[in-house]
Amino acid sequence: PVTPTLDCGSSVHSSLVGVDTRLSSECVALGLQRLSSDIRNTVGNIPMEWYKDFPHIGYNLDGKKIYKPIRNKDELDDFLDKMENPEYWRTVHDKQTGSDVVLSDDQVELVNRLQRGQFGDVNFNECEPMVEFFSSDVMIHPVTNRPADKRSFIPSLTEKEKVSKLVHAIKMGWIKPRRVEDDGRGRYYNLWASEDSSILARHKMHLPAPKIPLPGHHESYNPPPEYLFTDEERALWEQQDPADRKLPFVPRKYSSLRQVPAFSQFIHERFERCLDLYLCPRQRKMRVNVNPEDLIPQLPKPKDLQPFPTTRSLVYRGHSGLVRSISVSPSGQWLASGSDDGSVRFWEVCSSRCMKTVQVGGAVKSVAWNPNPSVCLLAVALDSVVLILSPSLADKQVILSSERLLSAQQEGEEPAEGNGSVVWSEAEGEELNQGLRLKIQHPKAVHQVVWHAKGDYLASVMPDNTSHLQVYIHQLSRRRSQNPFSRNKGLVQCISFHPIRPYFFVATQRSIRIYNLVKQEMTKKLQTNSKWISSMAVHPGGDHVICGSYDCKLSWFDLDLSTKPYKMLRHHKKAVRGVAYHRLYPLFASASDDGSVIVCHGTVYNDLLQNPLIVPVKVLRGHVMTHDLGVLDVTFHPTQPWVFSSGADATICLFT
Amino acid sequence: MGGLQKKKFERGSATNYITRNRARKKLQLSLPDFRRLCILKGIYPHEPKHKKKVNKGSTAPRTFYLLKDIRFLLHEPIVGKFREYKIFVRKLKKAYGKTEWSAVERLRENKPTYKLDHIIKERYPTFIDALRDIDDALCMCFLFSTFARTGKCHVQTIQLCRRLTVEWMNYVIASRSLRKVFLSIKGIYYQAEVMGQLITWVVPYQFSHDHPVDVDYRVMATFTELYTTLLGFVSFRLYSSLNLVYPPKLDSNGESEPKEESEDDYAMNSESYLEKLSALSASLARVVSSADEEEAQLDQFPSEGEDMEKMEAREKELKQQEAQKKLFEGLKFYLNREVPRESLAFVIRCFGGQVSWDKSVCIGSTYDVTDETITHQIIDRPSVGKQYINRYYIQPQWLYDCVNAKILLPVEDYFLGVTLPPHLSPFVEEKEGDYVPPEKLKMMALQRGEKPGNEQEEDEEEEEEEGEQEEEEEQEEDDNGDEEDDEEEVAEEKNLKKMEEQRSQGKSLHVKVTPGKLKVENKARLEQEEKAEEKRLAIMMMKKKEKYLYDKIMFGKKRKVREVRTLPLR
């Protein structure tokens, strides 16, 4: 047997049976052929271009150089050879020897077969049945003859290690046996088979989630047309924040069911619900159904509280500027009014006739009729002067007595200079004819002037935040002035005398102070709880005070009760400008910038245990709003249940 | 000299509440686990009455849980399961990292699972409790059953949801407990009365979902986990209460057996079974076969006066309900392919009708379009090629409107290509003073048995309404009455002024005496005005707090009145 070398380089054992002998013989033939041709050159299988630059191309068996044959054939010779030599096509250049070899017929045939991808041997049959030599039959000769290893007889250590690890893991419960697949058949059973009420005790704080509200007509795919949005509503809906929208969607109408598309927010809504269920803090809210009628307090009927003014019966026209202040004479026959047009007018109450006009040359801030019925005097505050007028609108007796009062001091001593800043002077000439009698020159602008009930004293206010010279009390009979306060306690808004006792009320911006004029000390300080007091009035009994403020409030103080307001009335829409008590009837009125005068019934009981009864009885409207100002002052008729109001529309109204 | 000073926030409401973070720390859970636990156990935050006190003086926004609730969570066995799952995930990650595939497989096989049975029992101690809270469960399951089987959640969950919803629908059909249906733009609302509980759920229209990105599907999946368990147990109980087999089986000897031939089209038997069930065309198998249902007769109790009236009303209602249950009995419907098959089949079968559809639409069709005995064909297209004369071609809204009206409405308004009448919500119950759409009035008239032709009564009603409105308007006018008077006065004054001017200019006056007009004093009106004024004055005297409340109430009332008035004007 031969051992040929195959291309793959693997050796075939000689002991193999059934080796194809024809194949081997072929190989041998080829090999011999190659050997025989190659025997002369010993360089081996190397690229022959390595010898390109040498004259030789290798060495023969004896170690002598083999020289390249002298090739003198050029391209022309080659071409001629190609044309003439019939063997040219089978002539091959042997690079190793440098000689040309003419192939034999057999060799040409072999090349052709190889080119066609056939076996070199003509007689080889590639479709011969396979001979299985790894069969189930036990052969007498083994495939390998190597003796078995020792490790094939003893148990493996690594395996043991692994197994023991697994066993340990199973023992420790780290590895669990394969779970039996649950087929889900018995997943559901009668869970509530035994309903015992023992577990019912979910603690009492449990609040079940409210259900989702049910859809209304809006949500229909084909709603009634009135439920669809108009263009404005749609625009509004789009502008609004999603949290503020009344509906979370836009109602749509589809003419048939097949046109209804999917609702894009469906998953969102469900998700929101989920979030609400587990994330939203819950609180139990007791919603009480309140009947709004029950909230309205039960008050006595206004009808039962008559008399009170109900209708506008007279309008006093003549002023050209807004009428800041009005005052009624103690007899109730005359009405004085001071206006921004620089005039003071005297009207007859019953006929609304203007009896007299006095040009005082400046916007009149305040007018006040002397409350003493035996004299007929009017105090007028304008700029920094307080004028005393004697309008001579009474019978001779009264006029005389008032003249006497004014001139009483002249006959006596010289006017005592209280503190120099206030100058008293007599009116002269033309002014005297108009009724002007006295001028009291103040250092600053005077805002308000009030009389004491006796009619001899009058007080004036000069609001000023910086000094203590804000209030003066003048005595008419002695032409004396004095400043009762030595310290500034805030911006004084208005003042008032107590009707009976020697008390003096001073309203600063937020509180009212009550001073005892005899003892010269403060007795009380009332907290009004309002931002800015505008006006104040004292009850004729002297135990109650009402006070209006620019923040629309009217507060009633019961001086016996507390220093805090007994009642706060917020019935005005705008700043309260003036308040007034009636002298005889249990009435009080408030005037406001909203153009209304509200008359309230305020009964004061003598019994200390019973609180005053306050009932609004009438809203009176009669003034036209001008420059955002409505009614500026209000005052009652001294004897009748009538109320006068002066407005920014330059009129004065009488309500009876 | 009285002992130690009491410390703040050591008693009272501050000790009853716990913030979320502290609760989480106490339970030693991560936020997702805590969330899952809260969802499953139904624990929710409480809004304390005095937040600042509970928050120990701070006003920072915090959510508070009841301490009792959190203590109650401490002993929950499912918390252990959560921890196990966390460990499982860790091990699995490790095995993946080490590419130990056998370990991965082993771990996968032993994935920890938990059951929610005890939680359901604990949250709903009685069956009725569970029924009361099943609305959300149904909505969620119906939504999940419409999800595509890719992506957002496990396929098993979707399949389970589908199975449970089909079971629920089959139960509603078998018990004939559907009461109201409403086609909204969101989906189809159904309301059923099961064991005396009104249960409402909404089913989205059959479209693929456009999944939003800002929705946390893990939360939804946790809820679904709970809800599927709840719904399964409820279904079991409901089926057993009707003597039906659970899991549901189709009645083998039923008259409406699905055709056998179509079975070959389905690859898996189990699949085709669920499909057949969900076709809703066949009745279900009972444990006790052919049980004759005894109609529950209301016993007569000797009673008098109000009770008698109540009894009569109840009896009447029951009768009406019985009639509604048999609304479609004897009618044979055929569904065209463009109508929502499942919803319509469900509704028709709930009220005793027979229904079928094209074989190619769905499994389970029982008769063909050529069947001569079909009475109604539901169709939703503008025209149809071949029409049979002995059946009505109507649009699907007719069915839903009939169900809500509890009577068979006239079919003329719902014919092919006809503009449909508005579809109203059956859930709205108008109170006095609310706006009632005219269509509802019409329907109520039909229910009372009146002919649709006479609309006089309606008009009268409308007139009445208008009358009321006018009165209200009058009242408002009263409020403005004074101003009007003023205006009159102003006019008079103007006249006077003119005359005065003329006089002052010295012109001769056109002195003329015109006959005065008699001012008729409307006593009733005067009285009314007086009363209104009294009321206004009394309102002035209200306390600030009460005034605020009063204003709020009145504002709401006025807005409602305004809405009612403006709605029909559109």
PDB file of C-alpha atoms in Angstrom, chain A residues 166 174-179 182 184-196 199-200 202-203 205-208 211-212 214-230 233 246 248-264 266-271 273-275 277-283 290-293 295-297 299 301-303 312 315 317 567 569-571 598 614-619 621-622, chain B residues 17 35 39 41-49 66 69 106 109-111 117 120-121 124-127 130 132 135-136 139-140 143 147 160 163 182-186 189 191 198 200 202 204-205 207 209 211-212 214-217 219-220 223 227-229 232-234 236-237 246 340 380-382 395-397 420-425 427-428 430 435 437-439 486 489 493 530 533-535 537-542 544 546 549-550 553-554 557 563 567 570:
ATOM      1  CA  LEU A 166     -27.248  22.792  43.549  1.00  0.00           C
ATOM      2  CA  TRP A 174     -32.532  29.209  47.178  1.00  0.00           C
ATOM      3  CA  ILE A 175     -33.627  27.156  44.259  1.00  0.00           C
ATOM      4  CA  LYS A 176     -37.209  26.168  44.120  1.00  0.00           C
ATOM      5  CA  PRO A 177     -38.639  23.292  42.196  1.00  0.00           C
ATOM      6  CA  ARG A 178     -40.383  24.113  38.981  1.00  0.00           C
ATOM      7  CA  ARG A 179     -43.772  25.559  39.699  1.00  0.00           C
ATOM      8  CA  ASP A 182     -51.784  27.072  37.031  1.00  0.00           C
ATOM      9  CA  GLY A 184     -56.586  29.323  35.763  1.00  0.00           C
ATOM     10  CA  ARG A 185     -59.555  27.037  36.086  1.00  0.00           C
ATOM     11  CA  GLY A 186     -59.913  27.401  39.774  1.00  0.00           C
ATOM     12  CA  ARG A 187     -58.876  31.002  39.844  1.00  0.00           C
ATOM     13  CA  TYR A 188     -62.322  32.241  40.688  1.00  0.00           C
ATOM     14  CA  TYR A 189     -64.574  30.741  43.303  1.00  0.00           C
ATOM     15  CA  ASN A 190     -67.331  31.891  45.561  1.00  0.00           C
ATOM     16  CA  LEU A 191     -65.367  34.401  47.543  1.00  0.00           C
ATOM     17  CA  TRP A 192     -68.339  35.594  49.537  1.00  0.00           C
ATOM     18  CA  ALA A 193     -69.511  32.138  50.535  1.00  0.00           C
ATOM     19  CA  SER A 194     -69.460  33.039  54.185  1.00  0.00           C
ATOM     20  CA  GLU A 195     -70.356  36.642  54.628  1.00  0.00           C
ATOM     21  CA  ASP A 196     -69.617  37.338  58.211  1.00  0.00           C
ATOM     22  CA  ILE A 199     -64.727  42.143  58.947  1.00  0.00           C
ATOM     23  CA  LEU A 200     -67.247  44.788  58.088  1.00  0.00           C
ATOM     24  CA  ARG A 202     -63.552  49.207  58.191  1.00  0.00           C
ATOM     25  CA  HIS A 203     -62.786  52.135  60.394  1.00  0.00           C
ATOM     26  CA  MET A 205     -62.975  57.339  58.683  1.00  0.00           C
ATOM     27  CA  HIS A 206     -63.370  55.401  55.451  1.00  0.00           C
ATOM     28  CA  LEU A 207     -64.717  57.588  52.662  1.00  0.00           C
ATOM     29  CA  PRO A 208     -65.809  55.718  49.582  1.00  0.00           C
ATOM     30  CA  LYS A 211     -68.784  57.848  41.365  1.00  0.00           C
ATOM     31  CA  ILE A 212     -68.098  59.529  38.060  1.00  0.00           C
ATOM     32  CA  LEU A 214     -73.264  60.581  34.560  1.00  0.00           C
ATOM     33  CA  PRO A 215     -73.230  62.232  31.158  1.00  0.00           C
ATOM     34  CA  GLY A 216     -75.812  64.850  30.227  1.00  0.00           C
ATOM     35  CA  HIS A 217     -77.335  65.853  26.950  1.00  0.00           C
ATOM     36  CA  HIS A 218     -74.193  67.784  26.089  1.00  0.00           C
ATOM     37  CA  GLU A 219     -72.249  64.601  25.630  1.00  0.00           C
ATOM     38  CA  SER A 220     -74.585  62.982  23.132  1.00  0.00           C
ATOM     39  CA  TYR A 221     -73.244  62.227  19.669  1.00  0.00           C
ATOM     40  CA  ASN A 222     -76.382  63.856  18.335  1.00  0.00           C
ATOM     41  CA  PRO A 223     -77.433  66.441  20.940  1.00  0.00           C
ATOM     42  CA  PRO A 224     -80.337  68.870  20.586  1.00  0.00           C
ATOM     43  CA  PRO A 225     -79.035  71.901  18.691  1.00  0.00           C
ATOM     44  CA  GLU A 226     -79.337  74.225  21.688  1.00  0.00           C
ATOM     45  CA  TYR A 227     -76.623  72.294  23.487  1.00  0.00           C
ATOM     46  CA  LEU A 228     -74.018  72.948  20.821  1.00  0.00           C
ATOM     47  CA  PHE A 229     -71.557  75.754  21.359  1.00  0.00           C
ATOM     48  CA  THR A 230     -71.995  79.074  19.660  1.00  0.00           C
ATOM     49  CA  GLU A 233     -68.753  79.999  23.637  1.00  0.00           C
ATOM     50  CA  LYS A 246     -67.458  74.082  32.515  1.00  0.00           C
ATOM     51  CA  PRO A 248     -64.147  69.218  29.552  1.00  0.00           C
ATOM     52  CA  PHE A 249     -65.047  68.682  25.895  1.00  0.00           C
ATOM     53  CA  VAL A 250     -66.726  70.511  23.050  1.00  0.00           C
ATOM     54  CA  PRO A 251     -70.196  69.173  22.238  1.00  0.00           C
ATOM     55  CA  ARG A 252     -70.300  67.825  18.698  1.00  0.00           C
ATOM     56  CA  LYS A 253     -73.088  66.715  16.448  1.00  0.00           C
ATOM     57  CA  TYR A 254     -72.765  63.859  13.988  1.00  0.00           C
ATOM     58  CA  SER A 255     -75.503  63.094  11.537  1.00  0.00           C
ATOM     59  CA  SER A 256     -75.093  59.348  11.865  1.00  0.00           C
ATOM     60  CA  LEU A 257     -73.449  56.852  14.134  1.00  0.00           C
ATOM     61  CA  ARG A 258     -70.874  55.688  11.620  1.00  0.00           C
ATOM     62  CA  GLN A 259     -69.316  59.159  11.499  1.00  0.00           C
ATOM     63  CA  VAL A 260     -68.498  59.246  15.201  1.00  0.00           C
ATOM     64  CA  PRO A 261     -64.711  59.097  15.641  1.00  0.00           C
ATOM     65  CA  ALA A 262     -62.776  57.716  18.563  1.00  0.00           C
ATOM     66  CA  PHE A 263     -62.595  60.021  21.569  1.00  0.00           C
ATOM     67  CA  SER A 264     -58.969  60.997  21.842  1.00  0.00           C
ATOM     68  CA  PHE A 266     -60.586  58.354  26.578  1.00  0.00           C
ATOM     69  CA  ILE A 267     -57.453  56.801  28.042  1.00  0.00           C
ATOM     70  CA  HIS A 268     -56.600  60.130  29.622  1.00  0.00           C
ATOM     71  CA  GLU A 269     -59.906  60.307  31.418  1.00  0.00           C
ATOM     72  CA  ARG A 270     -59.584  56.797  32.716  1.00  0.00           C
ATOM     73  CA  PHE A 271     -56.073  57.546  33.899  1.00  0.00           C
ATOM     74  CA  ARG A 273     -59.870  58.657  37.394  1.00  0.00           C
ATOM     75  CA  CYS A 274     -57.211  56.187  38.521  1.00  0.00           C
ATOM     76  CA  LEU A 275     -55.117  59.031  39.863  1.00  0.00           C
ATOM     77  CA  LEU A 277     -58.812  57.116  43.258  1.00  0.00           C
ATOM     78  CA  TYR A 278     -55.445  56.580  44.834  1.00  0.00           C
ATOM     79  CA  LEU A 279     -53.823  60.019  44.945  1.00  0.00           C
ATOM     80  CA  CYS A 280     -56.527  62.549  45.646  1.00  0.00           C
ATOM     81  CA  PRO A 281     -56.940  63.465  49.328  1.00  0.00           C
ATOM     82  CA  ARG A 282     -60.497  62.821  50.424  1.00  0.00           C
ATOM     83  CA  GLN A 283     -62.495  64.822  52.888  1.00  0.00           C
ATOM     84  CA  VAL A 290     -79.719  76.311  53.117  1.00  0.00           C
ATOM     85  CA  ASN A 291     -82.888  78.016  52.146  1.00  0.00           C
ATOM     86  CA  PRO A 292     -81.781  81.521  51.250  1.00  0.00           C
ATOM     87  CA  GLU A 293     -85.013  82.933  52.641  1.00  0.00           C
ATOM     88  CA  LEU A 295     -80.892  83.688  56.012  1.00  0.00           C
ATOM     89  CA  ILE A 296     -82.771  86.953  55.731  1.00  0.00           C
ATOM     90  CA  PRO A 297     -83.278  88.339  59.229  1.00  0.00           C
ATOM     91  CA  LEU A 299     -87.286  92.560  61.015  1.00  0.00           C
ATOM     92  CA  LYS A 301     -92.126  95.839  58.809  1.00  0.00           C
ATOM     93  CA  PRO A 302     -91.192  99.365  57.762  1.00  0.00           C
ATOM     94  CA  LYS A 303     -94.895 100.121  57.600  1.00  0.00           C
ATOM     95  CA  ARG A 312     -88.984 113.289  47.157  1.00  0.00           C
ATOM     96  CA  VAL A 315     -86.059 120.161  44.929  1.00  0.00           C
ATOM     97  CA  ARG A 317     -82.381 124.611  42.628  1.00  0.00           C
ATOM     98  CA  LYS A 567     -73.575  97.374  64.605  1.00  0.00           C
ATOM     99  CA  LEU A 569     -74.087  98.558  58.366  1.00  0.00           C
ATOM    100  CA  ARG A 570     -72.641  97.913  54.952  1.00  0.00           C
ATOM    101  CA  HIS A 571     -75.627  98.882  52.923  1.00  0.00           C
ATOM    102  CA  ILE A 598     -80.757 105.447  53.344  1.00  0.00           C
ATOM    103  CA  ILE A 614     -81.946  99.242  63.891  1.00  0.00           C
ATOM    104  CA  VAL A 615     -84.088  98.685  60.825  1.00  0.00           C
ATOM    105  CA  PRO A 616     -83.466 100.237  57.429  1.00  0.00           C
ATOM    106  CA  VAL A 617     -86.773 101.613  56.292  1.00  0.00           C
ATOM    107  CA  LYS A 618     -86.236 103.455  53.052  1.00  0.00           C
ATOM    108  CA  VAL A 619     -83.748 103.971  50.285  1.00  0.00           C
ATOM    109  CA  ARG A 621     -82.825 108.321  45.471  1.00  0.00           C
ATOM    110  CA  GLY A 622     -83.051 111.734  43.903  1.00  0.00           C
TER     111      GLY A 622
ATOM    112  CA  TYR B  17     -52.057  61.559  60.357  1.00  0.00           C
ATOM    113  CA  ARG B  35     -48.131  53.261  45.137  1.00  0.00           C
ATOM    114  CA  ILE B  39     -53.883  50.991  44.834  1.00  0.00           C
ATOM    115  CA  LYS B  41     -55.395  47.959  49.294  1.00  0.00           C
ATOM    116  CA  GLY B  42     -57.506  50.994  48.499  1.00  0.00           C
ATOM    117  CA  ILE B  43     -55.599  53.358  50.753  1.00  0.00           C
ATOM    118  CA  TYR B  44     -55.954  56.993  49.850  1.00  0.00           C
ATOM    119  CA  PRO B  45     -54.770  60.257  51.394  1.00  0.00           C
ATOM    120  CA  HIS B  46     -57.067  62.182  53.713  1.00  0.00           C
ATOM    121  CA  GLU B  47     -57.458  65.917  53.806  1.00  0.00           C
ATOM    122  CA  PRO B  48     -57.284  66.839  57.492  1.00  0.00           C
ATOM    123  CA  LYS B  49     -59.703  69.371  58.829  1.00  0.00           C
ATOM    124  CA  LEU B  66     -54.320  58.175  58.237  1.00  0.00           C
ATOM    125  CA  ASP B  69     -54.373  53.000  57.410  1.00  0.00           C
ATOM    126  CA  ARG B 106     -34.994  28.547  35.977  1.00  0.00           C
ATOM    127  CA  GLU B 109     -40.089  29.613  35.634  1.00  0.00           C
ATOM    128  CA  ASN B 110     -40.199  30.492  39.277  1.00  0.00           C
ATOM    129  CA  LYS B 111     -41.264  34.080  38.854  1.00  0.00           C
ATOM    130  CA  ASP B 117     -58.232  37.182  46.788  1.00  0.00           C
ATOM    131  CA  ILE B 120     -60.815  41.651  47.580  1.00  0.00           C
ATOM    132  CA  LYS B 121     -62.489  39.942  50.473  1.00  0.00           C
ATOM    133  CA  TYR B 124     -65.466  44.223  49.979  1.00  0.00           C
ATOM    134  CA  PRO B 125     -66.689  42.189  52.922  1.00  0.00           C
ATOM    135  CA  THR B 126     -70.045  41.589  51.303  1.00  0.00           C
ATOM    136  CA  PHE B 127     -70.988  40.901  47.754  1.00  0.00           C
ATOM    137  CA  ALA B 130     -68.256  44.686  45.578  1.00  0.00           C
ATOM    138  CA  ARG B 132     -71.364  48.920  44.319  1.00  0.00           C
ATOM    139  CA  ASP B 135     -68.278  50.653  37.847  1.00  0.00           C
ATOM    140  CA  ASP B 136     -64.645  51.562  37.579  1.00  0.00           C
ATOM    141  CA  CYS B 139     -64.850  50.690  32.551  1.00  0.00           C
ATOM    142  CA  MET B 140     -61.217  49.740  32.937  1.00  0.00           C
ATOM    143  CA  LEU B 143     -60.940  49.758  27.876  1.00  0.00           C
ATOM    144  CA  PHE B 147     -56.127  47.519  23.435  1.00  0.00           C
ATOM    145  CA  LEU B 160     -58.270  38.188  30.552  1.00  0.00           C
ATOM    146  CA  ARG B 163     -62.828  37.228  28.666  1.00  0.00           C
ATOM    147  CA  PHE B 182     -76.399  56.288  25.781  1.00  0.00           C
ATOM    148  CA  LEU B 183     -74.364  57.030  22.696  1.00  0.00           C
ATOM    149  CA  SER B 184     -71.989  59.775  23.677  1.00  0.00           C
ATOM    150  CA  ILE B 185     -69.047  61.248  21.842  1.00  0.00           C
ATOM    151  CA  LYS B 186     -66.771  59.443  24.274  1.00  0.00           C
ATOM    152  CA  TYR B 189     -72.621  54.226  28.204  1.00  0.00           C
ATOM    153  CA  GLN B 191     -76.493  51.148  32.792  1.00  0.00           C
ATOM    154  CA  LEU B 198     -77.266  50.599  39.317  1.00  0.00           C
ATOM    155  CA  THR B 200     -72.842  52.205  34.774  1.00  0.00           C
ATOM    156  CA  VAL B 202     -68.619  53.112  29.300  1.00  0.00           C
ATOM    157  CA  PRO B 204     -65.068  53.145  23.820  1.00  0.00           C
ATOM    158  CA  TYR B 205     -65.924  52.998  20.155  1.00  0.00           C
ATOM    159  CA  PHE B 207     -61.065  52.078  17.038  1.00  0.00           C
ATOM    160  CA  HIS B 209     -56.123  53.741  20.417  1.00  0.00           C
ATOM    161  CA  HIS B 211     -51.739  55.911  23.077  1.00  0.00           C
ATOM    162  CA  PRO B 212     -50.901  59.143  24.885  1.00  0.00           C
ATOM    163  CA  ASP B 214     -48.230  61.293  29.401  1.00  0.00           C
ATOM    164  CA  VAL B 215     -50.145  58.374  30.833  1.00  0.00           C
ATOM    165  CA  ASP B 216     -48.430  56.041  33.261  1.00  0.00           C
ATOM    166  CA  TYR B 217     -49.546  52.606  32.147  1.00  0.00           C
ATOM    167  CA  VAL B 219     -50.635  52.649  37.375  1.00  0.00           C
ATOM    168  CA  MET B 220     -53.392  51.572  35.040  1.00  0.00           C
ATOM    169  CA  PHE B 223     -55.576  48.921  38.812  1.00  0.00           C
ATOM    170  CA  TYR B 227     -60.160  44.964  38.846  1.00  0.00           C
ATOM    171  CA  THR B 228     -59.820  41.727  36.892  1.00  0.00           C
ATOM    172  CA  THR B 229     -59.679  39.782  40.136  1.00  0.00           C
ATOM    173  CA  GLY B 232     -63.827  37.500  38.080  1.00  0.00           C
ATOM    174  CA  PHE B 233     -65.150  36.818  41.540  1.00  0.00           C
ATOM    175  CA  VAL B 234     -68.210  38.950  40.953  1.00  0.00           C
ATOM    176  CA  PHE B 236     -68.585  33.788  39.381  1.00  0.00           C
ATOM    177  CA  ARG B 237     -71.059  34.792  42.022  1.00  0.00           C
ATOM    178  CA  TYR B 246     -69.027  29.252  35.128  1.00  0.00           C
ATOM    179  CA  PRO B 340     -71.280  48.499  15.688  1.00  0.00           C
ATOM    180  CA  ASP B 380     -76.176  53.093   8.699  1.00  0.00           C
ATOM    181  CA  ARG B 381     -75.571  54.079   5.112  1.00  0.00           C
ATOM    182  CA  PRO B 382     -77.358  56.589   2.907  1.00  0.00           C
ATOM    183  CA  GLN B 395     -80.737  53.531  11.681  1.00  0.00           C
ATOM    184  CA  PRO B 396     -79.123  52.204  14.861  1.00  0.00           C
ATOM    185  CA  GLN B 397     -80.184  55.142  17.016  1.00  0.00           C
ATOM    186  CA  LEU B 420     -82.215  61.737  12.957  1.00  0.00           C
ATOM    187  CA  PRO B 421     -83.959  63.311  15.936  1.00  0.00           C
ATOM    188  CA  PRO B 422     -81.540  64.319  18.727  1.00  0.00           C
ATOM    189  CA  HIS B 423     -80.296  61.550  20.948  1.00  0.00           C
ATOM    190  CA  LEU B 424     -80.876  62.519  24.574  1.00  0.00           C
ATOM    191  CA  SER B 425     -79.104  61.345  27.653  1.00  0.00           C
ATOM    192  CA  PHE B 427     -79.283  59.861  32.819  1.00  0.00           C
ATOM    193  CA  VAL B 428     -80.567  63.411  33.103  1.00  0.00           C
ATOM    194  CA  GLU B 430     -84.877  67.222  35.193  1.00  0.00           C
ATOM    195  CA  TYR B 435     -84.711  73.206  31.087  1.00  0.00           C
ATOM    196  CA  PRO B 437     -85.540  69.807  25.753  1.00  0.00           C
ATOM    197  CA  PRO B 438     -88.659  69.619  23.562  1.00  0.00           C
ATOM    198  CA  GLU B 439     -87.688  66.168  22.336  1.00  0.00           C
ATOM    199  CA  ASP B 486     -87.167 108.763  38.760  1.00  0.00           C
ATOM    200  CA  GLU B 489     -90.057 112.540  37.313  1.00  0.00           C
ATOM    201  CA  GLU B 493     -89.363 118.265  35.591  1.00  0.00           C
ATOM    202  CA  GLU B 530     -93.622  96.748  48.818  1.00  0.00           C
ATOM    203  CA  GLU B 533     -88.532  96.486  48.985  1.00  0.00           C
ATOM    204  CA  GLU B 534     -88.980  95.046  52.437  1.00  0.00           C
ATOM    205  CA  LYS B 535     -86.905  92.105  51.405  1.00  0.00           C
ATOM    206  CA  LEU B 537     -84.067  96.331  53.161  1.00  0.00           C
ATOM    207  CA  ALA B 538     -83.902  93.195  55.242  1.00  0.00           C
ATOM    208  CA  ILE B 539     -81.059  91.911  53.102  1.00  0.00           C
ATOM    209  CA  MET B 540     -79.208  95.106  53.972  1.00  0.00           C
ATOM    210  CA  MET B 541     -79.274  94.115  57.602  1.00  0.00           C
ATOM    211  CA  MET B 542     -77.769  90.698  57.051  1.00  0.00           C
ATOM    212  CA  LYS B 544     -71.489  89.771  56.542  1.00  0.00           C
ATOM    213  CA  GLU B 546     -74.682  85.297  55.913  1.00  0.00           C
ATOM    214  CA  LEU B 549     -73.605  82.870  51.606  1.00  0.00           C
ATOM    215  CA  TYR B 550     -76.864  84.388  50.476  1.00  0.00           C
ATOM    216  CA  ILE B 553     -76.782  80.979  46.586  1.00  0.00           C
ATOM    217  CA  MET B 554     -78.645  83.652  44.729  1.00  0.00           C
ATOM    218  CA  LYS B 557     -79.919  80.366  41.229  1.00  0.00           C
ATOM    219  CA  GLU B 563     -79.309  79.336  31.409  1.00  0.00           C
ATOM    220  CA  LEU B 567     -81.017  77.608  26.101  1.00  0.00           C
ATOM    221  CA  ARG B 570     -80.448  79.347  20.500  1.00  0.00           C
TER     222      ARG B 570
END
